[in-house]
CSV table of C-alpha atoms and ligand atoms in Angstrom, one decimal:
chain,number,residue,atom,x,y,z
K,43,MET,CA,0.0,0.1,0.0
K,44,ALA,CA,1.2,3.5,-0.7
K,45,GLY,CA,2.5,5.4,2.2
K,46,GLY,CA,1.6,8.9,3.5
K,47,ALA,CA,-0.5,10.2,6.3
K,48,GLY,CA,-3.6,10.4,4.3
K,49,ASP,CA,-3.3,6.7,3.4
K,50,THR,CA,-2.7,5.6,7.0
K,51,LYS,CA,-5.8,7.5,8.1
K,52,LYS,CA,-7.8,5.9,5.4
K,53,VAL,CA,-6.5,2.4,6.5
K,54,LEU,CA,-7.5,3.2,10.1
K,55,ASP,CA,-11.0,4.2,8.9
K,56,MET,CA,-11.2,1.1,6.8
K,57,ASP,CA,-10.4,-1.0,9.9
K,58,THR,CA,-12.9,0.5,12.3
K,59,GLY,CA,-16.4,-0.3,10.9
K,60,SER,CA,-18.1,2.2,13.2
K,61,GLN,CA,-16.5,5.1,11.2
K,62,LYS,CA,-18.1,4.0,8.0
K,63,VAL,CA,-21.1,5.8,6.8
K,64,LEU,CA,-22.6,2.3,6.2
K,65,ASN,CA,-22.1,0.0,9.1
K,66,MET,CA,-24.1,-2.4,11.1
K,67,ASP,CA,-25.9,0.4,12.9
K,68,THR,CA,-26.8,2.3,9.7
K,69,LEU,CA,-27.6,-0.6,7.3
K,70,ASN,CA,-31.1,-1.4,6.2
K,71,PRO,CA,-32.3,-3.5,9.0
K,72,CYS,CA,-34.4,-5.6,6.6
K,73,ILE,CA,-31.2,-6.7,5.0
K,74,ILE,CA,-29.8,-7.8,8.4
K,75,ASN,CA,-33.0,-9.7,9.0
K,76,MET,CA,-33.0,-11.6,5.9
K,77,GLU,CA,-31.6,-15.1,5.6
K,78,TYR,CA,-31.2,-17.4,2.6
K,79,SER,CA,-30.4,-20.9,4.0
K,80,VAL,CA,-29.6,-22.7,0.8
K,81,ARG,CA,-26.5,-20.6,0.6
K,82,GLY,CA,-25.8,-20.5,4.2
K,83,PRO,CA,-22.8,-21.4,6.4
K,84,LEU,CA,-22.8,-25.0,5.4
K,85,VAL,CA,-22.2,-24.2,1.9
K,86,ILE,CA,-19.5,-21.7,2.7
K,87,ARG,CA,-17.8,-24.5,4.6
K,88,ALA,CA,-18.3,-27.0,1.7
K,89,ARG,CA,-16.7,-24.6,-0.6
K,90,GLU,CA,-13.8,-24.1,1.7
K,91,MET,CA,-13.5,-28.0,1.9
K,92,GLN,CA,-13.5,-28.3,-1.8
K,93,LYS,CA,-10.7,-25.8,-2.0
K,94,GLU,CA,-8.8,-27.6,0.7
K,95,LEU,CA,-9.1,-31.0,-1.0
K,96,LYS,CA,-7.7,-29.4,-4.1
K,97,GLU,CA,-4.8,-28.1,-2.3
K,98,GLY,CA,-4.0,-31.6,-1.1
K,99,LYS,CA,-5.4,-31.5,2.5
K,100,LYS,CA,-6.6,-35.0,3.5
K,101,PHE,CA,-10.2,-35.7,4.4
K,102,PRO,CA,-11.9,-39.1,5.0
K,103,PHE,CA,-13.6,-38.8,1.6
K,104,PRO,CA,-12.2,-38.0,-1.9
K,105,TYR,CA,-14.6,-35.3,-2.8
K,106,VAL,CA,-17.5,-33.3,-1.5
K,107,ILE,CA,-21.0,-34.0,-2.9
K,108,ARG,CA,-23.2,-31.0,-2.9
K,109,CYS,CA,-27.0,-31.7,-2.6
K,110,ASN,CA,-27.8,-28.2,-1.1
K,111,ILE,CA,-29.2,-26.3,-4.1
K,112,GLY,CA,-31.4,-27.1,-7.2
K,113,ASP,CA,-28.5,-26.1,-9.6
K,114,CYS,CA,-28.9,-28.9,-12.1
K,115,HIS,CA,-26.0,-28.2,-14.5
K,116,ALA,CA,-23.7,-27.9,-11.6
K,117,MET,CA,-24.6,-31.5,-10.8
K,118,GLU,CA,-23.7,-32.7,-14.2
K,119,GLN,CA,-27.1,-32.6,-15.8
K,120,SER,CA,-26.6,-32.3,-19.5
K,121,TYR,CA,-28.0,-29.4,-21.5
K,122,ILE,CA,-30.6,-29.6,-24.1
K,123,ASN,CA,-28.9,-29.1,-27.6
K,124,PHE,CA,-31.8,-27.2,-29.0
K,125,ILE,CA,-31.7,-24.5,-26.3
K,126,ARG,CA,-27.9,-24.1,-26.6
K,127,GLN,CA,-27.9,-23.9,-30.4
K,128,VAL,CA,-30.7,-21.2,-30.5
K,129,VAL,CA,-29.0,-19.2,-27.7
K,130,ALA,CA,-25.6,-19.7,-29.5
K,131,SER,CA,-27.0,-18.5,-32.8
K,132,CYS,CA,-28.5,-15.5,-31.3
K,133,THR,CA,-25.3,-14.6,-29.4
K,134,TYR,CA,-23.0,-15.1,-32.5
K,135,PRO,CA,-25.1,-15.0,-35.7
K,136,PRO,CA,-22.3,-16.3,-38.1
K,137,LEU,CA,-22.9,-19.6,-36.4
K,138,MET,CA,-26.1,-20.0,-38.3
K,139,ASP,CA,-24.1,-20.2,-41.5
K,140,SER,CA,-21.2,-22.3,-40.2
K,141,ALA,CA,-22.3,-24.6,-37.5
K,142,GLY,CA,-24.6,-26.8,-39.4
K,143,PHE,CA,-27.5,-26.2,-36.8
K,144,PRO,CA,-30.9,-27.7,-37.8
K,145,PRO,CA,-33.2,-25.4,-39.9
K,146,ASP,CA,-35.7,-24.9,-37.1
K,147,VAL,CA,-32.9,-23.6,-34.9
K,148,VAL,CA,-31.8,-21.1,-37.5
K,149,ALA,CA,-35.3,-20.1,-38.2
K,150,LYS,CA,-36.1,-19.5,-34.5
K,151,ALA,CA,-32.8,-17.6,-34.0
K,152,LYS,CA,-33.6,-15.2,-36.9
K,153,ARG,CA,-37.2,-14.7,-35.7
K,154,ILE,CA,-35.9,-13.7,-32.1
K,155,LEU,CA,-33.2,-11.4,-33.6
K,156,GLU,CA,-35.8,-9.7,-35.7
K,157,GLY,CA,-37.5,-8.8,-32.5
K,158,CYS,CA,-34.4,-7.5,-30.9
K,159,GLY,CA,-33.2,-3.8,-31.1
K,160,GLY,CA,-30.8,-3.6,-33.9
K,161,GLY,CA,-31.1,-7.3,-34.5
K,162,SER,CA,-28.9,-8.0,-31.5
K,163,ILE,CA,-29.4,-9.7,-28.1
K,164,GLY,CA,-26.9,-7.1,-26.8
K,165,ALA,CA,-29.7,-4.5,-26.9
K,166,TYR,CA,-32.1,-3.8,-24.1
K,167,SER,CA,-35.6,-5.2,-24.7
K,168,ASP,CA,-39.0,-3.9,-23.6
K,169,SER,CA,-39.1,-3.9,-19.9
K,170,SER,CA,-41.8,-6.7,-20.0
K,171,GLY,CA,-39.6,-8.6,-22.5
K,172,ILE,CA,-39.4,-9.1,-26.2
K,173,GLU,CA,-42.9,-9.2,-27.7
K,174,ILE,CA,-42.6,-12.2,-29.9
K,175,ILE,CA,-41.4,-14.3,-26.9
K,176,ARG,CA,-44.3,-13.1,-24.8
K,177,LYS,CA,-46.6,-14.1,-27.6
K,178,ASP,CA,-44.8,-17.6,-27.7
K,179,ALA,CA,-45.3,-17.7,-23.9
K,180,ALA,CA,-49.0,-17.0,-24.4
K,181,ALA,CA,-49.3,-19.7,-27.0
K,182,TYR,CA,-47.5,-22.3,-24.8
K,183,ILE,CA,-49.9,-21.4,-21.8
K,184,LYS,CA,-52.9,-21.9,-24.0
K,185,ARG,CA,-51.6,-25.4,-25.3
K,186,ARG,CA,-50.6,-26.4,-21.7
K,187,ASP,CA,-54.1,-25.4,-20.4
K,188,GLY,CA,-56.1,-27.1,-23.1
K,189,GLY,CA,-57.1,-24.1,-25.1
K,190,ILE,CA,-57.8,-21.5,-22.3
K,191,PRO,CA,-56.5,-18.4,-24.0
K,192,ALA,CA,-53.6,-16.3,-22.6
K,193,ASN,CA,-52.8,-12.6,-23.3
K,194,PRO,CA,-49.2,-11.8,-24.2
K,195,ASP,CA,-49.8,-8.3,-22.8
K,196,THR,CA,-50.2,-9.7,-19.3
K,197,ILE,CA,-47.1,-11.8,-19.4
K,198,MET,CA,-43.8,-10.2,-18.3
K,199,LEU,CA,-40.6,-12.1,-18.9
K,200,SER,CA,-38.1,-12.0,-15.9
K,201,SER,CA,-34.5,-12.7,-15.0
K,202,GLY,CA,-35.4,-16.1,-13.5
K,203,ALA,CA,-38.7,-16.7,-11.8
K,204,SER,CA,-37.1,-15.0,-8.7
K,205,ASP,CA,-37.1,-11.7,-10.4
K,206,GLY,CA,-40.9,-12.0,-11.4
K,207,ILE,CA,-41.8,-13.2,-7.8
K,208,LYS,CA,-40.1,-10.1,-6.4
K,209,SER,CA,-41.7,-7.8,-8.7
K,210,ILE,CA,-45.2,-9.0,-7.7
K,211,LEU,CA,-44.4,-9.2,-4.0
K,212,LYS,CA,-43.2,-5.6,-4.1
K,213,LEU,CA,-46.6,-4.5,-5.3
K,214,LEU,CA,-48.3,-5.8,-2.2
K,215,LYS,CA,-46.2,-4.0,0.4
K,216,GLN,CA,-48.2,-1.4,2.3
K,217,GLY,CA,-49.0,0.0,5.8
K,218,ASP,CA,-47.5,-0.3,9.2
K,219,GLY,CA,-48.5,-2.0,12.4
K,220,GLU,CA,-51.9,-3.8,12.1
K,221,ARG,CA,-52.3,-2.4,8.6
K,222,LYS,CA,-49.0,-3.9,7.4
K,223,THR,CA,-49.4,-6.3,4.5
K,224,GLY,CA,-49.1,-9.9,5.4
K,225,VAL,CA,-48.4,-12.7,2.9
K,226,MET,CA,-49.3,-16.3,3.4
K,227,ILE,CA,-46.3,-18.7,2.7
K,228,PRO,CA,-46.2,-22.5,3.3
K,229,ILE,CA,-44.1,-24.0,6.1
K,230,PRO,CA,-41.7,-25.5,5.0
K,231,GLN,CA,-41.1,-23.1,2.1
K,232,TYR,CA,-38.5,-22.1,-0.4
K,233,PRO,CA,-36.4,-19.4,1.4
K,234,LEU,CA,-36.8,-16.8,-1.5
K,235,TYR,CA,-40.2,-16.1,0.0
K,236,SER,CA,-39.2,-15.5,3.6
K,237,ALA,CA,-36.0,-13.6,2.5
K,238,THR,CA,-37.9,-11.3,0.2
K,239,LEU,CA,-40.7,-10.7,2.6
K,240,ALA,CA,-38.0,-9.8,5.2
K,241,GLU,CA,-36.3,-7.6,2.7
K,242,TYR,CA,-39.6,-5.8,1.9
K,243,ASN,CA,-40.5,-5.5,5.6
K,244,THR,CA,-43.7,-7.5,4.9
K,245,MET,CA,-45.2,-9.9,7.4
K,246,GLN,CA,-44.9,-13.5,6.8
K,247,ILE,CA,-47.9,-15.6,7.6
K,248,GLY,CA,-46.8,-19.2,7.8
K,249,TYR,CA,-49.3,-21.9,7.1
K,250,TYR,CA,-48.1,-25.5,7.9
K,251,LEU,CA,-48.1,-28.2,5.2
K,252,ASP,CA,-49.2,-31.7,6.6
K,253,GLU,CA,-46.3,-34.0,6.6
K,254,GLU,CA,-48.6,-37.0,7.6
K,255,THR,CA,-50.5,-36.7,4.3
K,256,ASN,CA,-47.5,-36.1,2.0
K,257,TRP,CA,-47.3,-32.4,2.7
K,258,SER,CA,-50.9,-31.7,1.6
K,259,MET,CA,-52.5,-28.4,2.3
K,260,HIS,CA,-55.6,-28.3,4.5
K,261,VAL,CA,-58.0,-25.3,4.4
K,262,SER,CA,-58.6,-25.6,8.0
K,263,GLU,CA,-54.9,-24.8,8.5
K,264,LEU,CA,-55.1,-21.9,6.1
K,265,LYS,CA,-58.0,-20.6,8.1
K,266,ARG,CA,-56.1,-20.9,11.4
K,267,ALA,CA,-53.2,-19.1,10.0
K,268,ILE,CA,-55.1,-16.2,8.5
K,269,THR,CA,-57.4,-15.7,11.5
K,270,GLU,CA,-54.5,-15.4,13.8
K,271,ALA,CA,-52.7,-13.1,11.4
K,272,ARG,CA,-55.6,-10.7,11.1
K,273,ALA,CA,-55.0,-9.6,14.6
K,274,VAL,CA,-51.5,-8.2,13.7
K,275,CYS,CA,-51.4,-7.4,10.0
K,276,ASN,CA,-53.5,-7.2,6.8
K,277,PRO,CA,-53.2,-10.5,4.8
K,278,ARG,CA,-53.3,-9.6,1.2
K,279,ALA,CA,-51.8,-12.7,-0.8
K,280,ILE,CA,-51.1,-16.4,-0.5
K,281,CYS,CA,-48.0,-18.0,-2.1
K,282,VAL,CA,-48.4,-21.6,-3.2
K,283,LEU,CA,-45.5,-23.7,-4.5
K,284,ASN,CA,-46.7,-26.4,-6.8
K,285,PRO,CA,-44.9,-28.9,-7.2
K,286,GLY,CA,-43.4,-28.0,-3.8
K,287,ASN,CA,-39.9,-27.1,-2.6
K,288,PRO,CA,-38.6,-28.5,-0.3
K,289,THR,CA,-41.4,-31.0,0.1
K,290,GLY,CA,-41.4,-32.5,-3.5
K,291,SER,CA,-45.3,-32.8,-3.2
K,292,VAL,CA,-47.8,-32.2,-6.0
K,293,LEU,CA,-51.2,-30.6,-5.2
K,294,THR,CA,-54.4,-32.5,-6.4
K,295,ARG,CA,-56.8,-30.6,-8.4
K,296,GLN,CA,-59.3,-30.6,-5.4
K,297,ASN,CA,-56.6,-29.1,-3.2
K,298,ILE,CA,-56.0,-26.4,-5.8
K,299,GLU,CA,-59.8,-25.6,-6.1
K,300,ASP,CA,-60.1,-25.4,-2.2
K,301,ILE,CA,-57.1,-22.9,-2.2
K,302,VAL,CA,-58.9,-20.8,-4.9
K,303,LYS,CA,-62.1,-20.8,-2.9
K,304,PHE,CA,-60.2,-19.7,0.2
K,305,ALA,CA,-58.4,-17.0,-1.6
K,306,HIS,CA,-61.5,-15.7,-3.1
K,307,ASP,CA,-63.3,-15.7,0.3
K,308,GLU,CA,-60.4,-14.1,2.1
K,309,LYS,CA,-59.8,-11.5,-0.8
K,310,LEU,CA,-56.2,-12.6,-1.4
K,311,VAL,CA,-54.1,-12.5,-4.6
K,312,ILE,CA,-52.6,-15.9,-5.4
K,313,LEU,CA,-48.9,-16.2,-6.3
K,314,ALA,CA,-48.6,-19.6,-7.9
K,315,ASP,CA,-45.0,-20.7,-8.1
K,316,GLU,CA,-45.2,-23.3,-10.9
K,317,VAL,CA,-41.5,-23.5,-11.8
K,318,TYR,CA,-41.4,-27.3,-11.4
K,319,GLN,CA,-44.5,-27.8,-13.7
K,320,ASP,CA,-42.5,-30.4,-15.9
K,321,ASN,CA,-41.1,-32.3,-12.9
K,322,ILE,CA,-43.9,-34.7,-12.0
K,323,TYR,CA,-42.9,-38.3,-11.1
K,324,ALA,CA,-45.7,-39.9,-9.2
K,325,PRO,CA,-48.0,-41.9,-11.5
K,326,ASP,CA,-51.0,-40.7,-9.5
K,327,ARG,CA,-50.2,-37.0,-9.9
K,328,GLU,CA,-50.4,-34.6,-12.8
K,329,PHE,CA,-49.7,-30.8,-13.0
K,330,HIS,CA,-52.8,-28.6,-12.8
K,331,SER,CA,-52.0,-24.9,-13.4
K,332,PHE,CA,-53.9,-22.4,-11.3
K,333,LYS,CA,-54.7,-20.5,-14.4
K,334,LYS,CA,-56.5,-23.6,-15.9
K,335,VAL,CA,-58.3,-24.3,-12.6
K,336,ILE,CA,-59.7,-20.8,-11.9
K,337,SER,CA,-61.0,-20.6,-15.6
K,338,GLU,CA,-62.7,-24.0,-15.3
K,339,MET,CA,-64.2,-23.1,-12.0
K,340,GLY,CA,-65.8,-20.2,-13.7
K,341,GLY,CA,-68.0,-17.5,-12.3
K,342,GLU,CA,-66.5,-15.3,-9.6
K,343,TYR,CA,-63.4,-17.7,-9.3
K,344,ALA,CA,-62.6,-17.0,-12.9
K,345,LYS,CA,-62.0,-13.4,-11.8
K,346,GLN,CA,-59.5,-14.3,-9.1
K,347,GLU,CA,-56.3,-12.1,-9.1
K,348,LEU,CA,-53.4,-14.6,-9.8
K,349,ALA,CA,-49.7,-14.4,-10.8
K,350,SER,CA,-48.2,-17.5,-12.1
K,351,PHE,CA,-44.4,-18.0,-12.5
K,352,HIS,CA,-42.2,-20.2,-14.6
K,353,SER,CA,-38.6,-20.6,-15.2
K,354,VAL,CA,-35.8,-22.1,-17.5
K,355,SER,CA,-33.9,-23.0,-14.4
K,356,LYS,CA,-35.8,-26.2,-13.5
K,357,GLY,CA,-37.9,-28.8,-15.5
K,358,TYR,CA,-35.7,-30.6,-18.1
K,359,MET,CA,-33.8,-27.5,-18.9
K,360,GLY,CA,-32.0,-26.8,-15.6
K,361,GLU,CA,-30.5,-23.6,-17.2
K,362,CYS,CA,-30.2,-21.7,-13.8
K,363,GLY,CA,-27.4,-19.4,-15.1
K,364,TYR,CA,-29.2,-18.0,-18.0
K,365,ARG,CA,-31.7,-16.3,-15.6
K,366,GLY,CA,-34.9,-16.8,-17.7
K,367,GLY,CA,-38.4,-16.8,-16.5
K,368,TYR,CA,-41.8,-15.4,-16.9
K,369,CYS,CA,-44.9,-14.3,-15.0
K,370,GLU,CA,-48.5,-14.4,-16.2
K,371,TYR,CA,-50.6,-12.1,-14.1
K,372,VAL,CA,-54.4,-12.4,-14.6
K,373,ASN,CA,-57.3,-10.3,-13.5
K,374,PHE,CA,-55.1,-7.5,-12.2
K,375,HIS,CA,-56.8,-4.1,-12.1
K,376,PRO,CA,-55.7,-2.1,-15.2
K,377,GLU,CA,-54.2,0.7,-13.2
K,378,VAL,CA,-52.3,-1.9,-11.2
K,379,VAL,CA,-51.0,-3.3,-14.5
K,380,ALA,CA,-49.9,0.2,-15.5
K,381,MET,CA,-48.0,0.6,-12.2
K,382,LEU,CA,-46.5,-2.8,-12.5
K,383,ARG,CA,-45.2,-1.9,-15.9
K,384,LYS,CA,-43.8,1.4,-14.7
K,385,SER,CA,-42.0,-0.4,-11.9
K,386,LEU,CA,-40.4,-2.8,-14.5
K,387,THR,CA,-39.1,0.1,-16.5
K,388,ALA,CA,-36.9,1.1,-13.7
K,389,LYS,CA,-35.1,-2.1,-14.1
K,390,LEU,CA,-34.7,-1.7,-17.7
K,391,CYS,CA,-35.2,-5.2,-18.9
K,392,PRO,CA,-34.7,-8.8,-18.0
K,393,SER,CA,-31.6,-10.7,-19.2
K,394,VAL,CA,-32.0,-11.0,-22.9
K,395,SER,CA,-30.0,-14.3,-23.2
K,396,GLY,CA,-32.4,-15.6,-20.5
K,397,GLN,CA,-35.4,-14.5,-22.6
K,398,VAL,CA,-34.0,-16.3,-25.6
K,399,ALA,CA,-33.6,-19.5,-23.4
K,400,MET,CA,-37.2,-19.0,-22.1
K,401,ASP,CA,-38.3,-18.8,-25.7
K,402,CYS,CA,-36.9,-22.2,-26.4
K,403,VAL,CA,-39.0,-23.7,-23.6
K,404,VAL,CA,-42.2,-22.0,-24.5
K,405,GLY,CA,-41.6,-22.4,-28.2
K,406,HIS,CA,-40.0,-25.9,-28.1
K,407,PRO,CA,-39.8,-27.9,-31.3
K,408,GLN,CA,-43.1,-29.5,-32.5
K,409,PRO,CA,-43.6,-32.8,-34.4
K,410,GLY,CA,-42.3,-32.5,-37.9
K,411,ASP,CA,-39.5,-29.9,-36.9
K,412,ALA,CA,-35.9,-31.0,-37.6
K,413,SER,CA,-35.0,-30.9,-33.8
K,414,TYR,CA,-38.2,-32.5,-32.5
K,415,GLU,CA,-37.0,-36.2,-32.2
K,416,SER,CA,-33.7,-35.4,-30.6
K,417,TRP,CA,-35.2,-32.6,-28.3
K,418,LEU,CA,-37.9,-35.1,-27.1
K,419,LYS,CA,-35.3,-37.8,-26.5
K,420,GLU,CA,-33.0,-35.5,-24.6
K,421,LYS,CA,-36.0,-34.1,-22.4
K,422,ASN,CA,-37.3,-37.6,-21.7
K,423,ALA,CA,-33.8,-38.8,-20.7
K,424,VAL,CA,-33.5,-36.1,-18.2
K,425,LEU,CA,-37.0,-36.4,-16.7
K,426,GLY,CA,-36.8,-40.2,-16.7
K,427,THR,CA,-33.5,-40.2,-14.8
K,428,LEU,CA,-34.9,-37.7,-12.2
K,429,LYS,CA,-37.9,-40.0,-11.7
K,430,GLU,CA,-35.8,-43.1,-11.0
K,431,LYS,CA,-33.6,-40.9,-8.8
K,432,ALA,CA,-36.6,-39.8,-6.9
K,433,LYS,CA,-37.7,-43.3,-6.3
K,434,MET,CA,-34.3,-44.6,-5.3
K,435,THR,CA,-33.7,-41.8,-2.8
K,436,VAL,CA,-37.0,-42.2,-0.9
K,437,GLU,CA,-36.5,-46.0,-0.8
K,438,LYS,CA,-32.9,-45.8,0.6
K,439,LEU,CA,-33.7,-42.9,3.1
K,440,ASN,CA,-36.7,-45.0,4.4
K,441,SER,CA,-34.5,-48.1,4.9
K,442,LEU,CA,-32.7,-46.0,7.8
K,443,PRO,CA,-33.8,-46.2,11.3
K,444,GLY,CA,-34.8,-42.8,12.6
K,445,ILE,CA,-35.6,-41.4,9.1
K,446,LYS,CA,-39.0,-41.1,7.4
K,447,CYS,CA,-39.4,-39.5,3.9
K,448,ASN,CA,-42.4,-38.8,2.1
K,449,ILE,CA,-42.7,-39.8,-1.5
K,450,VAL,CA,-41.0,-37.3,-4.0
K,451,GLN,CA,-43.9,-36.8,-6.3
K,452,GLY,CA,-42.3,-33.9,-8.2
K,453,ALA,CA,-39.7,-31.1,-8.1
K,454,MET,CA,-36.1,-32.0,-7.3
K,455,TYR,CA,-35.9,-32.5,-3.6
K,456,ALA,CA,-36.5,-35.0,-0.7
K,457,PHE,CA,-37.2,-33.6,2.7
K,458,PRO,CA,-36.8,-36.5,5.1
K,459,ARG,CA,-37.7,-36.2,8.8
K,460,LEU,CA,-35.1,-37.1,11.3
K,461,PHE,CA,-36.1,-38.7,14.6
K,462,LEU,CA,-33.0,-37.6,16.6
K,463,PRO,CA,-32.0,-39.1,19.9
K,464,GLU,CA,-32.7,-36.9,22.9
K,465,LYS,CA,-28.9,-36.7,23.7
K,466,ALA,CA,-28.2,-35.2,20.2
K,467,ILE,CA,-31.0,-32.6,20.7
K,468,ALA,CA,-29.8,-31.8,24.2
K,469,LYS,CA,-26.1,-31.4,23.0
K,470,ALA,CA,-27.2,-29.1,20.0
K,471,LYS,CA,-29.2,-27.0,22.5
K,472,ALA,CA,-26.3,-26.6,24.8
K,473,GLU,CA,-24.2,-25.5,21.9
K,474,GLY,CA,-27.0,-23.0,20.8
K,475,LYS,CA,-27.6,-24.7,17.5
K,476,ALA,CA,-30.7,-26.3,15.8
K,477,ALA,CA,-30.4,-30.1,16.1
K,478,ASP,CA,-30.7,-30.6,12.3
K,479,PHE,CA,-28.0,-28.0,11.7
K,480,MET,CA,-25.7,-29.9,14.0
K,481,TYR,CA,-26.5,-33.2,12.1
K,482,ALA,CA,-25.8,-31.5,8.8
K,483,TRP,CA,-22.7,-29.8,10.0
K,484,GLU,CA,-21.3,-33.3,11.2
K,485,LEU,CA,-22.4,-34.9,7.9
K,486,LEU,CA,-20.4,-32.4,6.0
K,487,GLU,CA,-17.3,-32.5,8.2
K,488,GLN,CA,-17.4,-36.3,8.4
K,489,LYS,CA,-18.6,-37.5,5.0
K,490,GLY,CA,-18.3,-34.5,2.8
K,491,LEU,CA,-22.1,-34.3,2.1
K,492,CYS,CA,-23.7,-30.9,1.9
K,493,VAL,CA,-27.5,-30.6,2.6
K,494,VAL,CA,-29.6,-27.9,4.1
K,495,PRO,CA,-31.0,-28.3,7.6
K,496,GLY,CA,-34.9,-28.2,7.8
K,497,SER,CA,-34.6,-25.1,10.1
K,498,GLY,CA,-33.7,-23.1,7.0
K,499,PHE,CA,-37.1,-23.8,5.4
K,500,GLY,CA,-39.2,-23.7,8.5
K,501,GLN,CA,-40.7,-26.8,10.1
K,502,LYS,CA,-43.1,-27.7,13.0
K,503,GLU,CA,-41.6,-27.0,16.4
K,504,GLY,CA,-39.9,-30.1,17.7
K,505,THR,CA,-39.4,-31.7,14.3
K,506,TYR,CA,-36.1,-32.0,12.5
K,507,HIS,CA,-35.4,-32.5,8.8
K,508,PHE,CA,-33.0,-31.9,6.0
K,509,ARG,CA,-33.4,-31.1,2.4
K,510,MET,CA,-31.3,-32.9,-0.2
K,511,THR,CA,-31.6,-32.6,-3.9
K,512,ILE,CA,-31.9,-35.6,-6.2
K,513,LEU,CA,-29.6,-33.9,-8.8
K,514,PRO,CA,-26.4,-35.8,-8.7
K,515,PRO,CA,-25.8,-38.3,-11.5
K,516,PRO,CA,-27.2,-41.8,-10.4
K,517,ALA,CA,-23.9,-43.3,-9.4
K,518,LYS,CA,-22.9,-40.2,-7.3
K,519,LEU,CA,-26.2,-40.1,-5.8
K,520,GLU,CA,-25.9,-43.8,-4.8
K,521,GLU,CA,-22.5,-42.9,-3.3
K,522,PHE,CA,-24.2,-40.0,-1.4
K,523,LEU,CA,-26.8,-42.3,0.1
K,524,ARG,CA,-24.1,-44.9,1.1
K,525,ARG,CA,-22.1,-42.2,2.8
K,526,LEU,CA,-25.3,-40.9,4.5
K,527,LYS,CA,-26.2,-44.3,5.7
K,528,ASP,CA,-22.7,-44.8,7.3
K,529,PHE,CA,-22.9,-41.4,9.0
K,530,HIS,CA,-26.4,-41.7,10.1
K,531,LEU,CA,-26.1,-45.2,11.7
K,532,GLU,CA,-23.0,-44.0,13.6
K,533,PHE,CA,-24.6,-40.8,14.7
K,534,MET,CA,-27.8,-42.5,16.0
K,535,GLU,CA,-25.5,-45.0,17.8
K,536,ARG,CA,-23.2,-42.3,19.3
K,537,TYR,CA,-26.2,-40.3,20.8
K,538,LYS,CA,-28.6,-43.2,21.7
G,279,PLP,C1,-40.0,-23.0,-5.8
G,279,PLP,C2,-38.9,-22.1,-6.6
G,279,PLP,N1,-39.3,-20.9,-7.0
G,279,PLP,C3,-38.4,-20.1,-7.7
G,279,PLP,C4,-37.1,-20.5,-7.7
G,279,PLP,C5,-36.2,-19.6,-8.4
G,279,PLP,O1,-35.9,-20.0,-9.7
G,279,PLP,P1,-35.1,-19.1,-10.7
G,279,PLP,O2,-33.7,-19.7,-10.9
G,279,PLP,O3,-35.9,-19.0,-12.0
G,279,PLP,O4,-35.0,-17.6,-10.2
G,279,PLP,C6,-36.6,-21.7,-7.2
G,279,PLP,C7,-35.3,-22.1,-7.3
G,279,PLP,O5,-34.9,-23.1,-6.7
G,279,PLP,C8,-37.6,-22.6,-6.6
G,279,PLP,O6,-37.3,-23.8,-6.1
């Protein structure tokens, strides 16, 4: 560092946080309050261990297996050629002449580029996204929902579903004290919701999913939660994750109708997180979109305010890094739509590469297109493997004493319950830790397996869980389950 009194003073200031304009006393308290467990301290430690292993430090395992986050490609899931070819063509147009890509890839890329400013994906797009992609999304929704129309003008493209979810949650924030907005979220839930509500200083109203009945949702519990919440806030929305994260459950059509009736009676906006709509594995389950259900219920229910989210990060695509997604919002007041559009303009536009990737999902190849057969084969291979891994994971987990795991009906996660010995719970308590955090920490240190403790998602008081993804390739997932078995049996024995 350069010398001189000025520099020394600067270093002293740098080293004493309290002399900063921005320090822990002046920082936005909402940022201090927010937590995002899927990237918490265990993940930081896992990264450190991976680095140490690379540097030659010895551990009782050859590598770390990370099952903490739904990041498909990071876990070696292969990409879909059609998506990459279209994105590559849009990114570097000479490839369309030289790479020998199929004609439907070239046609799609040209069509997208025509919709871009200056014919380049390097240009900003409309704040709601490129018009032809919004039209493709509307056509996709119509096909998916058996012909129920969708309007491209009430679809916004987003940088991942997260961005769309945050844009809608932002609209809801209002009031203080008892008038403060409350938003209903499931427990357990994907921590984007709790983190965003904390960031926006909006009240979380937790409603418990029923573990005994494969994490189904009971209206009686929704009523309990909202009745208690009305004493302290103003409930204005309900978030539903279907298929669920971390639960892996898929709602029945009846369950969805019950939620719609509840939301209608209680005057709530529905936020339907449907990013796992392609990830259904249980033979007795299918995906029903909220949009389709409200339309088919008809009458007043068809006027229900609803925002539904989709993403390129999940499904068979797993393209988390592109940050592509969309939100279809229906039955919103026209003036609110205008305000939403205004708020989007301040963000300029969602990632354009992400929009292109999203177009490959909503405008995927159709029978007769040059890429159709290979696209279908690749898609079925990814989803078929996920289905097998879902089954294997649950079977192996349930073969262990002290673990009970519900069927993974969909999504990409298992959320087993741990029945931990009293001694383990007491030790964790004495150390000021949640017992499942202690379990997950020891699992990482001793076996190199990274999972997220249930306390990061919310769970019934006195119950313990962890969430693991089913994403590693089959052989690695089997190795994960073998290492877990050894650890678990030893842990239960040690604390029995
Ligand atoms: C239920 C749910 N919603 C939203 C997201 C965020 O997805 P994206 O990458 O599209 O922002 C995730 C990511 O894991 C998720 O599990």
